[in-house]
PDB file of C-alpha atoms and ligand atoms in Angstrom:
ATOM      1  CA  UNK A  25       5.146 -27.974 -11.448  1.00 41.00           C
ATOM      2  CA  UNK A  26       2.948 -24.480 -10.763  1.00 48.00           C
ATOM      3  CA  UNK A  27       0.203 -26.008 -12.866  1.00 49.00           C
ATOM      4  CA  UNK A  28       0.028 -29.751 -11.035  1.00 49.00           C
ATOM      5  CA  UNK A  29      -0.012 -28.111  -7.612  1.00 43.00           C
ATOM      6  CA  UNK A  30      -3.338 -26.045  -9.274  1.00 44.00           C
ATOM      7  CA  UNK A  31      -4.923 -28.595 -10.026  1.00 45.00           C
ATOM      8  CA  UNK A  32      -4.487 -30.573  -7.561  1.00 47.00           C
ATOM      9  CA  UNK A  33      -5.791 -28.211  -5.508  1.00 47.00           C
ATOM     10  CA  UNK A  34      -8.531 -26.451  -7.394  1.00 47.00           C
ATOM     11  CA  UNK A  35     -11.579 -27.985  -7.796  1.00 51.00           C
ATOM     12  CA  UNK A  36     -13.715 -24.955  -8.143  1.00 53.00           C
ATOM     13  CA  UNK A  37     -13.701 -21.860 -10.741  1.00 53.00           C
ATOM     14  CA  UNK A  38     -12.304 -19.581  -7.847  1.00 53.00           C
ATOM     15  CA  UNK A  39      -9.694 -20.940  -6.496  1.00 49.00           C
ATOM     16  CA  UNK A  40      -8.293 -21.632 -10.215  1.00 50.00           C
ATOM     17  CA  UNK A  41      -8.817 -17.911 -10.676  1.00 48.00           C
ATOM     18  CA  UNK A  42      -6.871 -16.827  -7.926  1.00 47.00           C
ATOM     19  CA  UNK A  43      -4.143 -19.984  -8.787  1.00 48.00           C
ATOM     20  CA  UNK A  44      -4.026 -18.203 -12.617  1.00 46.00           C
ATOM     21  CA  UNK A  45      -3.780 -15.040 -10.889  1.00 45.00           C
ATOM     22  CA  UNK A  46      -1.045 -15.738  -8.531  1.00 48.00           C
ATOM     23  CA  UNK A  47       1.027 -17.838 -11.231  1.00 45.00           C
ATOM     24  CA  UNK A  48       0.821 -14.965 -13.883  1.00 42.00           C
ATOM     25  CA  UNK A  49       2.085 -12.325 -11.010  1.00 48.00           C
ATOM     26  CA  UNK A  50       5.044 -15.003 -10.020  1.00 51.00           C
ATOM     27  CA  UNK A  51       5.980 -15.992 -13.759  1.00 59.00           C
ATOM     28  CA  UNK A  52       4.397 -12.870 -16.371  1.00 69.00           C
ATOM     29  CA  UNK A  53       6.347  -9.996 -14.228  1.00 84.00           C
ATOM     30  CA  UNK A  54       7.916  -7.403 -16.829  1.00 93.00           C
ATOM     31  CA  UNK A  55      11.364  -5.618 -15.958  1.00 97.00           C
ATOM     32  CA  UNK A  56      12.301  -5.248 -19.587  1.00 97.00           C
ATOM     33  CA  UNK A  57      10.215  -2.729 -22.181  1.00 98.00           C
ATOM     34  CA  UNK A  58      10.586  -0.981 -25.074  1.00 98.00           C
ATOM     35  CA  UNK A  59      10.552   1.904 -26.905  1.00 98.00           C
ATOM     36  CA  UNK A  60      10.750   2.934 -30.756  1.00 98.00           C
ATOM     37  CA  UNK A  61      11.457   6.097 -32.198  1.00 98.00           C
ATOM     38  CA  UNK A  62      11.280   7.391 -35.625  1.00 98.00           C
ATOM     39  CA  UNK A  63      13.211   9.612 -38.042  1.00 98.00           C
ATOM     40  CA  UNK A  64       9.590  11.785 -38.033  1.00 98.00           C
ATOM     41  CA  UNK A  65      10.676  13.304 -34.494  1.00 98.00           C
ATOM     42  CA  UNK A  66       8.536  10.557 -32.391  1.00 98.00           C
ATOM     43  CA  UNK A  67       8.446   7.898 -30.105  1.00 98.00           C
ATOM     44  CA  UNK A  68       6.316   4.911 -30.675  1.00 98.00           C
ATOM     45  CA  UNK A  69       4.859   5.240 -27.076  1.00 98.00           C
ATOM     46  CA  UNK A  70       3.215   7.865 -25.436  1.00 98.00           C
ATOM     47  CA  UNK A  71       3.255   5.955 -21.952  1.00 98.00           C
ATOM     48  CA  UNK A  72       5.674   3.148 -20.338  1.00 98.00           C
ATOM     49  CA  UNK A  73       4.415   1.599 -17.420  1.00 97.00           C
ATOM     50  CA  UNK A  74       7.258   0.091 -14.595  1.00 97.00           C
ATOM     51  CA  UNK A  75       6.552  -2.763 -12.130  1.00 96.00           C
ATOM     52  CA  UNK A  76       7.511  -1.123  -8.928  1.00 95.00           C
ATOM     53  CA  UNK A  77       8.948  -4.855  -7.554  1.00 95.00           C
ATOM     54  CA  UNK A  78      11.581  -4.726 -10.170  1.00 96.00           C
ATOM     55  CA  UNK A  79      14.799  -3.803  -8.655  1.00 93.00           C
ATOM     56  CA  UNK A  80      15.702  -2.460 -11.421  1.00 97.00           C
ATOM     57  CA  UNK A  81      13.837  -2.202 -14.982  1.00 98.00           C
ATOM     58  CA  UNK A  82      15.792  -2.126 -18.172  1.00 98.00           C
ATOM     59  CA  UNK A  83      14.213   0.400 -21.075  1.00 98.00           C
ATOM     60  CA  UNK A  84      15.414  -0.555 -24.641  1.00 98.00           C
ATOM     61  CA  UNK A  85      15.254   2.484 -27.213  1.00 98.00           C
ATOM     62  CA  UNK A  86      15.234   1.657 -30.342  1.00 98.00           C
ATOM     63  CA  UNK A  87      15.916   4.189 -33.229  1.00 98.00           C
ATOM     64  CA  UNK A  88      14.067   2.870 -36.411  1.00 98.00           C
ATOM     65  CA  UNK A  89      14.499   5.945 -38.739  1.00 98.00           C
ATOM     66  CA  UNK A  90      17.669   6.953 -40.995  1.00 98.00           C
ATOM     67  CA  UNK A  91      18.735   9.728 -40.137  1.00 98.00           C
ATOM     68  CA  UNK A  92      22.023  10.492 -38.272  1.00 98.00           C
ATOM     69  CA  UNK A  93      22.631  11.192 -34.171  1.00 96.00           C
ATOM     70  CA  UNK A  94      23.367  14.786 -35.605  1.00 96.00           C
ATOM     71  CA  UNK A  95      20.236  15.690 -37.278  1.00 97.00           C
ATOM     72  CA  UNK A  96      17.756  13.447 -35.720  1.00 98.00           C
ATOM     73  CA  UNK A  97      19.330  11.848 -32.658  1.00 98.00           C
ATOM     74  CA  UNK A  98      17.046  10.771 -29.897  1.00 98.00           C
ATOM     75  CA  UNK A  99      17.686   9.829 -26.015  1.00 98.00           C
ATOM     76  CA  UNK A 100      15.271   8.421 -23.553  1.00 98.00           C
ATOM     77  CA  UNK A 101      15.652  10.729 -20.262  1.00 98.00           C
ATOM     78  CA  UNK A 102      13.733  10.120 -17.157  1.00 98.00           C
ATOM     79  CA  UNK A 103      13.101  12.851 -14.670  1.00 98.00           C
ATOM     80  CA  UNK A 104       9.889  14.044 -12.302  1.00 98.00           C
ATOM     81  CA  UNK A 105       7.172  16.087 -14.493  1.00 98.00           C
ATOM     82  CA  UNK A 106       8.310  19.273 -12.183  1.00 98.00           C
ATOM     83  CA  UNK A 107      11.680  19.134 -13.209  1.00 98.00           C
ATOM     84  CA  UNK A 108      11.145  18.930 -17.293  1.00 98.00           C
ATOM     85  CA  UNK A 109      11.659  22.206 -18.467  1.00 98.00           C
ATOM     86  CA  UNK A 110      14.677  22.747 -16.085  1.00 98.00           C
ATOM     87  CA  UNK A 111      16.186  19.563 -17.171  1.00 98.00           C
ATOM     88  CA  UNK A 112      15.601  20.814 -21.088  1.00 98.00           C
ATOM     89  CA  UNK A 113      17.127  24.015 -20.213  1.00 98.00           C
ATOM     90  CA  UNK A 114      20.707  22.654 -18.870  1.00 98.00           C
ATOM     91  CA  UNK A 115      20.763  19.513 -21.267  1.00 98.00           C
ATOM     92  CA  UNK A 116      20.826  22.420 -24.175  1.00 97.00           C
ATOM     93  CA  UNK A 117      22.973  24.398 -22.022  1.00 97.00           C
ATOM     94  CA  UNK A 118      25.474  20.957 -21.237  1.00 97.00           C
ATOM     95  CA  UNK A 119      25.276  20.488 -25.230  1.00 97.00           C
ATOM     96  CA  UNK A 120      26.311  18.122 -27.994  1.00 95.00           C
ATOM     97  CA  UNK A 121      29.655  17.284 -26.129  1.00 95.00           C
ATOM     98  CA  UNK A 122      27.505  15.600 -23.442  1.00 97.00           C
ATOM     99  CA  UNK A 123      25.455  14.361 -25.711  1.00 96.00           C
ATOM    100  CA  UNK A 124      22.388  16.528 -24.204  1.00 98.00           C
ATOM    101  CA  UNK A 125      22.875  15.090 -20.855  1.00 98.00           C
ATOM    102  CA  UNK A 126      24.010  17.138 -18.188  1.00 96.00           C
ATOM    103  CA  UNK A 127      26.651  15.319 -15.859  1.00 94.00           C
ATOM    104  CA  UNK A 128      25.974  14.690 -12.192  1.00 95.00           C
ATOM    105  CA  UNK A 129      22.008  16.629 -12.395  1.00 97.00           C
ATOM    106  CA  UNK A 130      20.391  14.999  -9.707  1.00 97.00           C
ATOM    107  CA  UNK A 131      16.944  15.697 -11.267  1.00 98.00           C
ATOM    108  CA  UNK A 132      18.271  12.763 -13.813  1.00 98.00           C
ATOM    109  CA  UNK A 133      16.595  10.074 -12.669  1.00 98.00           C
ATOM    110  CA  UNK A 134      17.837   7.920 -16.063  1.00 98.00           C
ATOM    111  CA  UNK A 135      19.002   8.921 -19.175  1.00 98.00           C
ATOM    112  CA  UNK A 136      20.222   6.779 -22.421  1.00 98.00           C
ATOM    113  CA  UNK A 137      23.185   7.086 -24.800  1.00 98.00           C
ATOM    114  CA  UNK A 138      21.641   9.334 -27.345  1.00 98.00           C
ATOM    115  CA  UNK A 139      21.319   7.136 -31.377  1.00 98.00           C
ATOM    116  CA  UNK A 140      20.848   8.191 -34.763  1.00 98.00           C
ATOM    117  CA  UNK A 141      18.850   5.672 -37.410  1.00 98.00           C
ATOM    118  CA  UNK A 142      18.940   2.163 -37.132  1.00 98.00           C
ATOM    119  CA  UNK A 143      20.827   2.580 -33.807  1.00 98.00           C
ATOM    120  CA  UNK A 144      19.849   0.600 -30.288  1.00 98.00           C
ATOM    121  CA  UNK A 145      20.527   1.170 -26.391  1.00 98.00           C
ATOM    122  CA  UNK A 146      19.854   0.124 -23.065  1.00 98.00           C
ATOM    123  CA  UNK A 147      19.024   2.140 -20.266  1.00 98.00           C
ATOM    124  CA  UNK A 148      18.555   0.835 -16.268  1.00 98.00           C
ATOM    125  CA  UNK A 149      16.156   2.542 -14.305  1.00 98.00           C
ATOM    126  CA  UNK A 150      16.387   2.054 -10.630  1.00 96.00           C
ATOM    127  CA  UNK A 151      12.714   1.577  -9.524  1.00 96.00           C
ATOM    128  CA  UNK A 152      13.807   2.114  -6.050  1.00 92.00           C
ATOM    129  CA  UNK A 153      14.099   5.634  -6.416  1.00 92.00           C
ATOM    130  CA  UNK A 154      10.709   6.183  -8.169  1.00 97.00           C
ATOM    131  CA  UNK A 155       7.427   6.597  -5.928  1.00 96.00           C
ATOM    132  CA  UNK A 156       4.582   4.084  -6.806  1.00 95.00           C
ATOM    133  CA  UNK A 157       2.300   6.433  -8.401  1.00 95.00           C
ATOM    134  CA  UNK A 158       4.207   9.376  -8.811  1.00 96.00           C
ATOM    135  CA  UNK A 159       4.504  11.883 -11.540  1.00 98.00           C
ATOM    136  CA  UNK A 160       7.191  11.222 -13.740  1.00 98.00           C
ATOM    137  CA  UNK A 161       8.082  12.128 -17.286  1.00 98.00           C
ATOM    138  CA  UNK A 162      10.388  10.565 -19.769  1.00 98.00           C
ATOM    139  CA  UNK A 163      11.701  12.979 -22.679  1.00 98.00           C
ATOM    140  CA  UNK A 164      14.234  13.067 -25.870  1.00 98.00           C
ATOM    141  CA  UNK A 165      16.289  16.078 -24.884  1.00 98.00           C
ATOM    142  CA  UNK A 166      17.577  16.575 -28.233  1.00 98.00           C
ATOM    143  CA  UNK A 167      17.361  20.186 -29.027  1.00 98.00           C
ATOM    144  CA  UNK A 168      13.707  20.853 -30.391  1.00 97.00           C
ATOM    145  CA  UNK A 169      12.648  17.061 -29.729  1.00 98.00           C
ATOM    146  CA  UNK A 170      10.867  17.607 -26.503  1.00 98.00           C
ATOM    147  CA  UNK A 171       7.583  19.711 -27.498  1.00 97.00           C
ATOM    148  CA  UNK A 172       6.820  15.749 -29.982  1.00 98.00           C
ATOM    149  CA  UNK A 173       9.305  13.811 -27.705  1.00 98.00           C
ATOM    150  CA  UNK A 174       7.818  13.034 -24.968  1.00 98.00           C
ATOM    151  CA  UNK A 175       5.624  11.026 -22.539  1.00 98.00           C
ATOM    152  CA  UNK A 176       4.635   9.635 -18.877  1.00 98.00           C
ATOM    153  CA  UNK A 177       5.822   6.353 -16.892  1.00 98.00           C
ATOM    154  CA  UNK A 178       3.426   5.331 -14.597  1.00 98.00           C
ATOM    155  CA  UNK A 179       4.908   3.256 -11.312  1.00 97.00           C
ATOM    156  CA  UNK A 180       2.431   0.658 -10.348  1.00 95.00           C
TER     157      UNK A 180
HETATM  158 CO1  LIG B 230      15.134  13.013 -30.381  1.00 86.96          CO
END
């Protein structure tokens, strides 16, 4: 239907540009992404990038290792880069009953179920509450994890 109306009405190499352009931003719109992460203390991306006209975007983690949630268990936490170390500090504080997630800290913007090998969860972000290019940091707040753990989403 998109494509007939393009053609109908392009006849020159510009307009079918911005046609392309404007079908791919209506249709090609990512609110789903994902993220691996590894029995070798790493995640398969260094840097997630979130569509800021999501309502909300969905962040699958994905653990594709062996080991157990005990010994190698891995989270995806979002919070601002300013609030990192803080965040670290009461997640290892909150402990393994919590799963390293401190309950009702503000400065969590996000945070997963934490996974051992083989293991898969879904996280929602709400884009709402993240400023288009603001400085945010997502993180595995496993103790010891977050030094390799770690990495930036960008909100465009
Ligand atoms: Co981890």
């Amino acid at each position: 239907m998109a494509r007939r109306v393009v053609t109908r009405l392009c006849t020159m190499a510009p307009c079918a540009a911005f046609a392309f352009s404007f079908v791919s931003a209506a249709y090609g719109k990512t609110c789903e992404l994902e993220i691996g992460s590894t029995d070798q203390m790493t995640y398969d991306k260094k840097e997630l990038t979130f569509d800021s006209t999501c309502g909300t975007v969905t962040v699958n983690l994905l653990h594709k290792g062996k080991l157990g949630k005990e010994i190698m268990g891995h989270n995806w936490v979002l919070v601002a880069t300013p609030d990192k170390q803080a965040v670290l500090d009461a997640a290892l504080k909150a402990g393994v009953a919590t799963q390293y997630v401190p309950k009702d800290d503000k400065r969590i913007l996000a945070a997963s179920d934490l996974i051992g090998g083989g293991g898969k969860t879904s996280v929602k972000v709400d884009v709402a509450k993240l400023k288009k290019g603001g400085d945010y940091t997502f993180v595995c707040t496993f103790p010891g994890h977050s030094a390799l753990m770690t990495g930036k989403v960008i909100v465009k």
